[in-house]
Amino acid sequence: ADQASRVAQKIVEQLNRPLSIAGHELMATFSIGIALSPHDAKDGETLLRYADTAMYAAKEAGRNTYRLFQPHQSAAGRRRLSMEAALRRAVERQQLQFHFQPQLQYPQNRIVGAEVLLRWCWEGTWISPVEFIPLLEETGLIVEVGEWLVAEIVQMKRLWYRRGLCGDRFHRLAVNVSPVQLWRSNFAERILGLLEQHRDEVPIALELELTESSLVQPTPAILATFARLRKAGLRFAIDDFGTGYSNLDYLKRFPLDAIKIDQSFTQGCTGNHTDASLVTAICAMARGLGLSVIGEGVETLEQAEFLRRQGCRIMQGYLFARPMAVKEFEQFLRQRTGIQETP
């Protein structure tokens, strides 16, 4: 085990160095799992399964590291394999769901948009997105799911417009985009193809939410993707701002439209001096860069007022509305527009 650990550590040190490709420095992510013979198992099939289990333990530890197989990992590994199989079936049968959390202009409390949130119920239990989204990314299913999600919400928005549920100001729907999707060469083509079907009937008004880690490498291909989507009228927002990549250079390299203040800062801004200072600084920086600011995770009136004083006018959170299933969200829109449900 000691020798295997020493070899793994040398591999980790090598892989943690930047790679130079076509004049760009890139960082690879990796996870290493190790199973030993005859200590853990004697046959190759079992050893590979145990090494795979240890690899996922390394991923759960934050990636860019290694883990030796431990017996207690077996139960977690079996659950993960079962979950992956169930998730594949759910994707094939289009059994994933999406909820909507309204974004409102404060203090008028006027709805201006909504974030679309992916949900999955497995064996009668709602699985946290923190658990199943990484599985979708690792298996590549996130690409199929992402396209399905965009197609569904475009159809839904078309129906809402016909029924008069969107009002004068509710236009924007925000969807989260995984780096796995963004880095595909045909990402822009696929998204625009889905939107083109209903362009004449419904304003696009789609906002793509990206994490900071998605924007580490401004390659020409990625910048071209941004330019093409921006030209078509899409917006880009940084989700969970302040919790990811620390180099802010990407703010001037990418054509961004909005910053979403992470809920950990929002919820601490009225009781923690550091969080309050960070929120104030984020809002000031956004103003200087010409970016709009969205406060997420707003739970109290005090938090909303603090954000308002810093110039943040668009907010979402339990103070206004929790994420809602489709039917419930449609009823929410009816109440806002005063339109009665049609039989």
Short mmCIF file of C-alpha atoms in Angstrom, two decimals:
data_model
loop_
_atom_site.label_atom_id
_atom_site.label_comp_id
_atom_site.label_asym_id
_atom_site.label_seq_id
_atom_site.Cartn_x
_atom_site.Cartn_y
_atom_site.Cartn_z
CA ALA A 1 0.00 0.00 0.00
CA ASP A 2 2.85 2.37 0.83
CA GLN A 3 4.52 1.78 -2.52
CA ALA A 4 1.23 2.28 -4.39
CA SER A 5 0.64 5.52 -2.49
CA ARG A 6 4.12 6.81 -3.38
CA VAL A 7 3.57 6.06 -7.07
CA ALA A 8 0.12 7.67 -6.98
CA GLN A 9 1.52 10.77 -5.29
CA LYS A 10 4.13 11.16 -8.05
CA ILE A 11 1.37 10.90 -10.66
CA VAL A 12 -0.66 13.52 -8.78
CA GLU A 13 2.31 15.89 -8.75
CA GLN A 14 2.80 15.49 -12.51
CA LEU A 15 -0.88 15.91 -13.39
CA ASN A 16 -1.18 19.01 -11.21
CA ARG A 17 1.19 20.85 -13.55
CA PRO A 18 -0.32 22.98 -16.34
CA LEU A 19 -0.39 21.51 -19.83
CA SER A 20 0.65 23.64 -22.80
CA ILE A 21 -1.63 23.02 -25.79
CA ALA A 22 -1.67 25.27 -28.86
CA GLY A 23 -0.12 28.11 -26.91
CA HIS A 24 -2.59 27.87 -24.03
CA GLU A 25 -1.92 26.61 -20.53
CA LEU A 26 -4.60 24.15 -19.44
CA MET A 27 -5.17 22.40 -16.12
CA ALA A 28 -6.44 18.83 -16.15
CA THR A 29 -8.65 17.39 -13.43
CA PHE A 30 -8.29 13.79 -12.38
CA SER A 31 -9.18 11.24 -9.72
CA ILE A 32 -7.20 8.08 -9.01
CA GLY A 33 -8.53 4.93 -7.37
CA ILE A 34 -6.29 2.09 -6.20
CA ALA A 35 -7.13 -1.51 -5.31
CA LEU A 36 -4.40 -3.96 -4.29
CA SER A 37 -3.97 -7.67 -4.96
CA PRO A 38 -4.17 -9.90 -3.02
CA HIS A 39 -5.02 -7.55 -0.13
CA ASP A 40 -8.35 -6.32 -1.55
CA ALA A 41 -9.16 -9.06 -4.05
CA LYS A 42 -7.48 -11.66 -6.23
CA ASP A 43 -9.49 -11.63 -9.45
CA GLY A 44 -9.18 -8.86 -12.00
CA GLU A 45 -12.88 -8.06 -12.28
CA THR A 46 -13.26 -7.42 -8.56
CA LEU A 47 -10.05 -5.40 -8.45
CA LEU A 48 -11.27 -3.14 -11.25
CA ARG A 49 -14.60 -2.66 -9.50
CA TYR A 50 -12.88 -1.79 -6.23
CA ALA A 51 -10.47 0.60 -7.97
CA ASP A 52 -13.47 2.28 -9.60
CA THR A 53 -15.12 2.64 -6.19
CA ALA A 54 -11.94 4.18 -4.77
CA MET A 55 -11.77 6.57 -7.73
CA TYR A 56 -15.23 7.92 -6.89
CA ALA A 57 -14.10 8.35 -3.30
CA ALA A 58 -11.28 10.52 -4.67
CA LYS A 59 -13.82 12.56 -6.64
CA GLU A 60 -15.92 13.07 -3.52
CA ALA A 61 -12.77 14.25 -1.74
CA GLY A 62 -12.50 17.14 -4.19
CA ARG A 63 -10.73 15.54 -7.19
CA ASN A 64 -7.07 15.95 -8.13
CA THR A 65 -6.10 13.32 -5.59
CA TYR A 66 -6.03 9.54 -5.05
CA ARG A 67 -7.70 7.10 -2.69
CA LEU A 68 -6.95 3.52 -1.72
CA PHE A 69 -9.91 1.15 -1.64
CA GLN A 70 -11.48 0.75 1.78
CA PRO A 71 -14.21 -1.81 2.60
CA HIS A 72 -16.61 0.90 3.78
CA GLN A 73 -16.50 2.38 0.28
CA SER A 74 -18.30 -0.65 -1.13
CA ALA A 75 -21.74 0.36 0.15
CA ALA A 76 -21.32 3.88 -1.21
CA GLY A 77 -20.02 2.47 -4.48
CA ARG A 78 -22.99 0.12 -4.85
CA ARG A 79 -25.39 2.99 -4.17
CA ARG A 80 -23.65 5.11 -6.77
CA LEU A 81 -23.85 2.36 -9.40
CA SER A 82 -27.55 1.85 -8.65
CA MET A 83 -28.13 5.59 -8.82
CA GLU A 84 -26.31 5.88 -12.13
CA ALA A 85 -28.39 3.08 -13.66
CA ALA A 86 -31.62 4.64 -12.38
CA LEU A 87 -30.56 8.06 -13.64
CA ARG A 88 -29.87 6.68 -17.11
CA ARG A 89 -33.37 5.17 -17.17
CA ALA A 90 -34.88 8.44 -15.98
CA VAL A 91 -33.13 10.35 -18.77
CA GLU A 92 -34.21 7.83 -21.41
CA ARG A 93 -37.83 8.03 -20.24
CA GLN A 94 -37.73 11.82 -19.73
CA GLN A 95 -38.65 11.39 -16.07
CA LEU A 96 -36.54 14.26 -14.77
CA GLN A 97 -38.55 17.29 -13.70
CA PHE A 98 -37.89 20.99 -13.55
CA HIS A 99 -39.08 23.59 -11.09
CA PHE A 100 -39.19 27.37 -11.45
CA GLN A 101 -38.05 29.91 -8.88
CA PRO A 102 -39.24 33.44 -9.72
CA GLN A 103 -36.85 36.36 -9.96
CA LEU A 104 -38.48 39.61 -8.89
CA GLN A 105 -37.71 43.29 -9.12
CA TYR A 106 -37.53 44.66 -5.58
CA PRO A 107 -39.20 46.53 -3.89
CA GLN A 108 -41.98 46.47 -6.51
CA ASN A 109 -42.04 42.64 -6.29
CA ARG A 110 -42.65 42.52 -10.04
CA ILE A 111 -41.70 39.22 -11.65
CA VAL A 112 -39.06 39.65 -14.36
CA GLY A 113 -37.90 36.09 -14.85
CA ALA A 114 -37.35 32.70 -13.31
CA GLU A 115 -34.55 30.23 -12.80
CA VAL A 116 -35.21 26.72 -14.09
CA LEU A 117 -34.01 24.07 -11.64
CA LEU A 118 -33.59 20.39 -12.48
CA ARG A 119 -35.18 17.89 -10.07
CA TRP A 120 -35.09 14.09 -9.78
CA CYS A 121 -37.16 11.77 -7.59
CA TRP A 122 -35.60 8.32 -7.11
CA GLU A 123 -37.37 5.58 -5.17
CA GLY A 124 -39.74 8.10 -3.63
CA THR A 125 -36.98 10.47 -2.47
CA TRP A 126 -35.93 13.78 -4.00
CA ILE A 127 -32.21 13.50 -4.74
CA SER A 128 -30.14 16.62 -4.21
CA PRO A 129 -28.83 18.21 -7.42
CA VAL A 130 -25.44 18.32 -5.68
CA GLU A 131 -25.51 14.53 -5.91
CA PHE A 132 -27.05 13.78 -9.30
CA ILE A 133 -25.78 16.69 -11.45
CA PRO A 134 -22.13 15.51 -11.13
CA LEU A 135 -23.34 12.05 -12.20
CA LEU A 136 -24.96 13.54 -15.29
CA GLU A 137 -21.69 15.33 -16.08
CA GLU A 138 -19.48 12.29 -15.54
CA THR A 139 -21.63 10.09 -17.76
CA GLY A 140 -22.07 12.76 -20.44
CA LEU A 141 -25.85 12.61 -20.01
CA ILE A 142 -25.86 16.30 -19.09
CA VAL A 143 -25.66 17.16 -22.81
CA GLU A 144 -28.85 15.28 -23.65
CA VAL A 145 -30.60 16.55 -20.52
CA GLY A 146 -29.56 20.14 -21.20
CA GLU A 147 -30.98 20.08 -24.72
CA TRP A 148 -34.19 18.43 -23.51
CA LEU A 149 -34.55 21.10 -20.83
CA VAL A 150 -34.17 23.99 -23.28
CA ALA A 151 -36.62 22.42 -25.74
CA GLU A 152 -39.19 21.88 -22.99
CA ILE A 153 -39.05 25.37 -21.52
CA VAL A 154 -39.22 27.01 -24.96
CA GLN A 155 -42.40 25.04 -25.67
CA MET A 156 -43.75 25.95 -22.25
CA LYS A 157 -42.99 29.63 -22.67
CA ARG A 158 -44.74 29.56 -26.04
CA LEU A 159 -47.85 28.21 -24.31
CA TRP A 160 -47.63 30.85 -21.56
CA TYR A 161 -47.47 33.65 -24.11
CA ARG A 162 -50.53 32.32 -25.87
CA ARG A 163 -52.39 32.27 -22.56
CA GLY A 164 -51.20 35.76 -21.62
CA LEU A 165 -49.33 34.54 -18.54
CA CYS A 166 -46.04 36.30 -19.21
CA GLY A 167 -47.27 39.86 -18.70
CA ASP A 168 -45.33 42.89 -19.87
CA ARG A 169 -42.08 42.24 -18.01
CA PHE A 170 -41.72 38.50 -17.45
CA HIS A 171 -39.43 37.40 -20.23
CA ARG A 172 -36.21 35.86 -18.95
CA LEU A 173 -35.75 32.19 -18.13
CA ALA A 174 -32.37 31.26 -16.65
CA VAL A 175 -30.90 27.78 -17.05
CA ASN A 176 -27.68 26.38 -15.64
CA VAL A 177 -25.08 25.26 -18.15
CA SER A 178 -22.44 22.68 -17.30
CA PRO A 179 -18.85 23.05 -18.51
CA VAL A 180 -19.37 19.69 -20.23
CA GLN A 181 -22.04 21.34 -22.41
CA LEU A 182 -20.21 24.63 -22.92
CA TRP A 183 -17.00 23.01 -24.12
CA ARG A 184 -18.69 20.98 -26.86
CA SER A 185 -17.88 22.36 -30.29
CA ASN A 186 -21.52 22.32 -31.42
CA PHE A 187 -23.03 23.81 -28.25
CA ALA A 188 -24.08 27.12 -29.82
CA GLU A 189 -25.43 25.39 -32.92
CA ARG A 190 -27.56 22.98 -30.87
CA ILE A 191 -29.00 25.66 -28.58
CA LEU A 192 -29.80 28.04 -31.42
CA GLY A 193 -31.39 25.21 -33.37
CA LEU A 194 -33.78 24.55 -30.49
CA LEU A 195 -34.65 28.23 -30.17
CA GLU A 196 -35.03 28.86 -33.89
CA GLN A 197 -38.18 26.74 -34.06
CA HIS A 198 -40.18 29.33 -32.11
CA ARG A 199 -38.24 32.54 -32.69
CA ASP A 200 -41.12 34.29 -34.48
CA GLU A 201 -43.65 33.44 -31.78
CA VAL A 202 -41.78 33.89 -28.52
CA PRO A 203 -38.91 36.22 -27.55
CA ILE A 204 -35.85 34.12 -26.73
CA ALA A 205 -34.87 35.92 -23.51
CA LEU A 206 -32.80 32.96 -22.34
CA GLU A 207 -30.09 33.49 -19.75
CA LEU A 208 -27.35 30.90 -19.41
CA GLU A 209 -25.92 30.60 -15.91
CA LEU A 210 -22.30 29.49 -15.70
CA THR A 211 -20.00 28.80 -12.79
CA GLU A 212 -16.71 30.65 -12.50
CA SER A 213 -14.78 27.43 -13.08
CA SER A 214 -16.38 27.15 -16.55
CA LEU A 215 -14.57 30.30 -17.63
CA VAL A 216 -11.01 29.54 -16.59
CA GLN A 217 -9.75 29.14 -20.17
CA PRO A 218 -10.94 31.78 -22.69
CA THR A 219 -10.04 29.71 -25.75
CA PRO A 220 -10.91 31.09 -29.20
CA ALA A 221 -13.56 28.37 -29.59
CA ILE A 222 -15.27 29.27 -26.30
CA LEU A 223 -15.16 32.99 -27.08
CA ALA A 224 -16.68 32.27 -30.51
CA THR A 225 -19.47 30.32 -28.82
CA PHE A 226 -20.19 33.26 -26.53
CA ALA A 227 -20.18 35.72 -29.42
CA ARG A 228 -22.57 33.64 -31.50
CA LEU A 229 -25.05 33.18 -28.67
CA ARG A 230 -24.85 36.83 -27.61
CA LYS A 231 -25.53 37.92 -31.19
CA ALA A 232 -28.68 35.77 -31.10
CA GLY A 233 -29.91 37.60 -28.00
CA LEU A 234 -28.92 35.24 -25.20
CA ARG A 235 -27.52 36.54 -21.92
CA PHE A 236 -24.80 35.13 -19.69
CA ALA A 237 -24.71 35.23 -15.89
CA ILE A 238 -22.13 34.02 -13.40
CA ASP A 239 -23.81 31.79 -10.82
CA ASP A 240 -22.66 31.55 -7.18
CA PHE A 241 -20.27 34.44 -7.72
CA GLY A 242 -17.40 34.56 -5.25
CA THR A 243 -17.28 30.86 -4.41
CA GLY A 244 -15.24 29.54 -7.32
CA TYR A 245 -12.24 30.56 -9.41
CA SER A 246 -10.35 33.36 -7.69
CA ASN A 247 -8.77 35.02 -10.75
CA LEU A 248 -11.22 37.71 -11.90
CA ASP A 249 -9.50 38.15 -15.24
CA TYR A 250 -12.37 36.30 -16.93
CA LEU A 251 -14.70 39.23 -16.16
CA LYS A 252 -13.00 41.31 -18.85
CA ARG A 253 -12.43 38.47 -21.30
CA PHE A 254 -15.97 37.08 -21.51
CA PRO A 255 -19.05 39.05 -22.64
CA LEU A 256 -21.10 38.71 -19.46
CA ASP A 257 -24.39 40.35 -18.52
CA ALA A 258 -25.05 39.56 -14.87
CA ILE A 259 -23.56 38.35 -11.60
CA LYS A 260 -25.53 36.25 -9.14
CA ILE A 261 -24.47 36.81 -5.54
CA ASP A 262 -24.08 33.43 -3.86
CA GLN A 263 -26.71 32.72 -1.23
CA SER A 264 -24.07 32.14 1.44
CA PHE A 265 -23.14 35.84 1.20
CA THR A 266 -26.76 36.97 0.92
CA GLN A 267 -27.83 35.08 4.01
CA GLY A 268 -24.89 36.35 6.03
CA CYS A 269 -24.97 39.98 4.93
CA THR A 270 -27.13 41.21 7.84
CA GLY A 271 -25.29 39.39 10.59
CA ASN A 272 -21.71 39.01 9.43
CA HIS A 273 -19.48 41.99 8.70
CA THR A 274 -17.32 40.06 6.23
CA ASP A 275 -20.33 38.88 4.20
CA ALA A 276 -21.77 42.40 4.24
CA SER A 277 -18.49 43.82 2.96
CA LEU A 278 -18.27 41.18 0.23
CA VAL A 279 -21.83 41.87 -0.97
CA THR A 280 -21.12 45.62 -1.00
CA ALA A 281 -17.91 45.08 -2.98
CA ILE A 282 -19.57 42.71 -5.48
CA CYS A 283 -22.37 45.18 -6.17
CA ALA A 284 -19.93 48.07 -6.59
CA MET A 285 -17.72 46.04 -8.93
CA ALA A 286 -20.73 44.96 -11.01
CA ARG A 287 -21.83 48.58 -11.41
CA GLY A 288 -18.35 49.55 -12.55
CA LEU A 289 -18.35 46.77 -15.14
CA GLY A 290 -21.87 47.52 -16.34
CA LEU A 291 -23.23 44.18 -15.12
CA SER A 292 -26.59 43.64 -13.48
CA VAL A 293 -26.71 41.94 -10.07
CA ILE A 294 -29.08 39.21 -8.92
CA GLY A 295 -29.29 38.36 -5.23
CA GLU A 296 -30.10 34.69 -4.69
CA GLY A 297 -31.15 32.94 -1.50
CA VAL A 298 -32.98 35.98 -0.08
CA GLU A 299 -34.93 34.78 2.96
CA THR A 300 -35.63 37.88 5.07
CA LEU A 301 -36.81 41.42 4.50
CA GLU A 302 -33.61 42.66 6.17
CA GLN A 303 -31.51 40.87 3.54
CA ALA A 304 -33.64 42.29 0.72
CA GLU A 305 -33.29 45.82 2.09
CA PHE A 306 -29.53 45.45 2.47
CA LEU A 307 -29.23 44.31 -1.15
CA ARG A 308 -31.46 47.16 -2.30
CA ARG A 309 -29.23 49.70 -0.57
CA GLN A 310 -26.24 48.29 -2.45
CA GLY A 311 -28.02 48.73 -5.78
CA CYS A 312 -29.20 45.14 -6.25
CA ARG A 313 -32.77 45.20 -7.58
CA ILE A 314 -33.35 41.67 -8.90
CA MET A 315 -33.73 38.98 -6.25
CA GLN A 316 -34.87 35.41 -5.77
CA GLY A 317 -35.35 33.36 -2.65
CA TYR A 318 -37.84 32.01 -0.15
CA LEU A 319 -38.82 35.53 0.94
CA PHE A 320 -40.59 35.86 -2.41
CA ALA A 321 -41.28 32.30 -3.56
CA ARG A 322 -39.77 28.85 -3.30
CA PRO A 323 -39.06 26.73 -6.40
CA MET A 324 -42.35 25.49 -7.85
CA ALA A 325 -43.44 22.66 -10.11
CA VAL A 326 -44.92 23.63 -13.48
CA LYS A 327 -48.60 23.71 -12.48
CA GLU A 328 -47.89 25.65 -9.30
CA PHE A 329 -45.73 28.16 -11.16
CA GLU A 330 -48.44 28.67 -13.76
CA GLN A 331 -50.88 29.44 -10.94
CA PHE A 332 -48.32 31.89 -9.55
CA LEU A 333 -48.24 33.63 -12.94
CA ARG A 334 -52.04 33.73 -13.10
CA GLN A 335 -52.19 35.45 -9.74
CA ARG A 336 -49.66 38.00 -10.95
CA THR A 337 -51.43 38.70 -14.23
CA GLY A 338 -55.01 38.36 -12.97
CA ILE A 339 -55.83 35.81 -15.68
CA GLN A 340 -58.23 33.00 -14.80
CA GLU A 341 -57.44 29.40 -15.64
CA THR A 342 -59.13 28.21 -18.82
CA PRO A 343 -61.08 24.96 -18.60
#
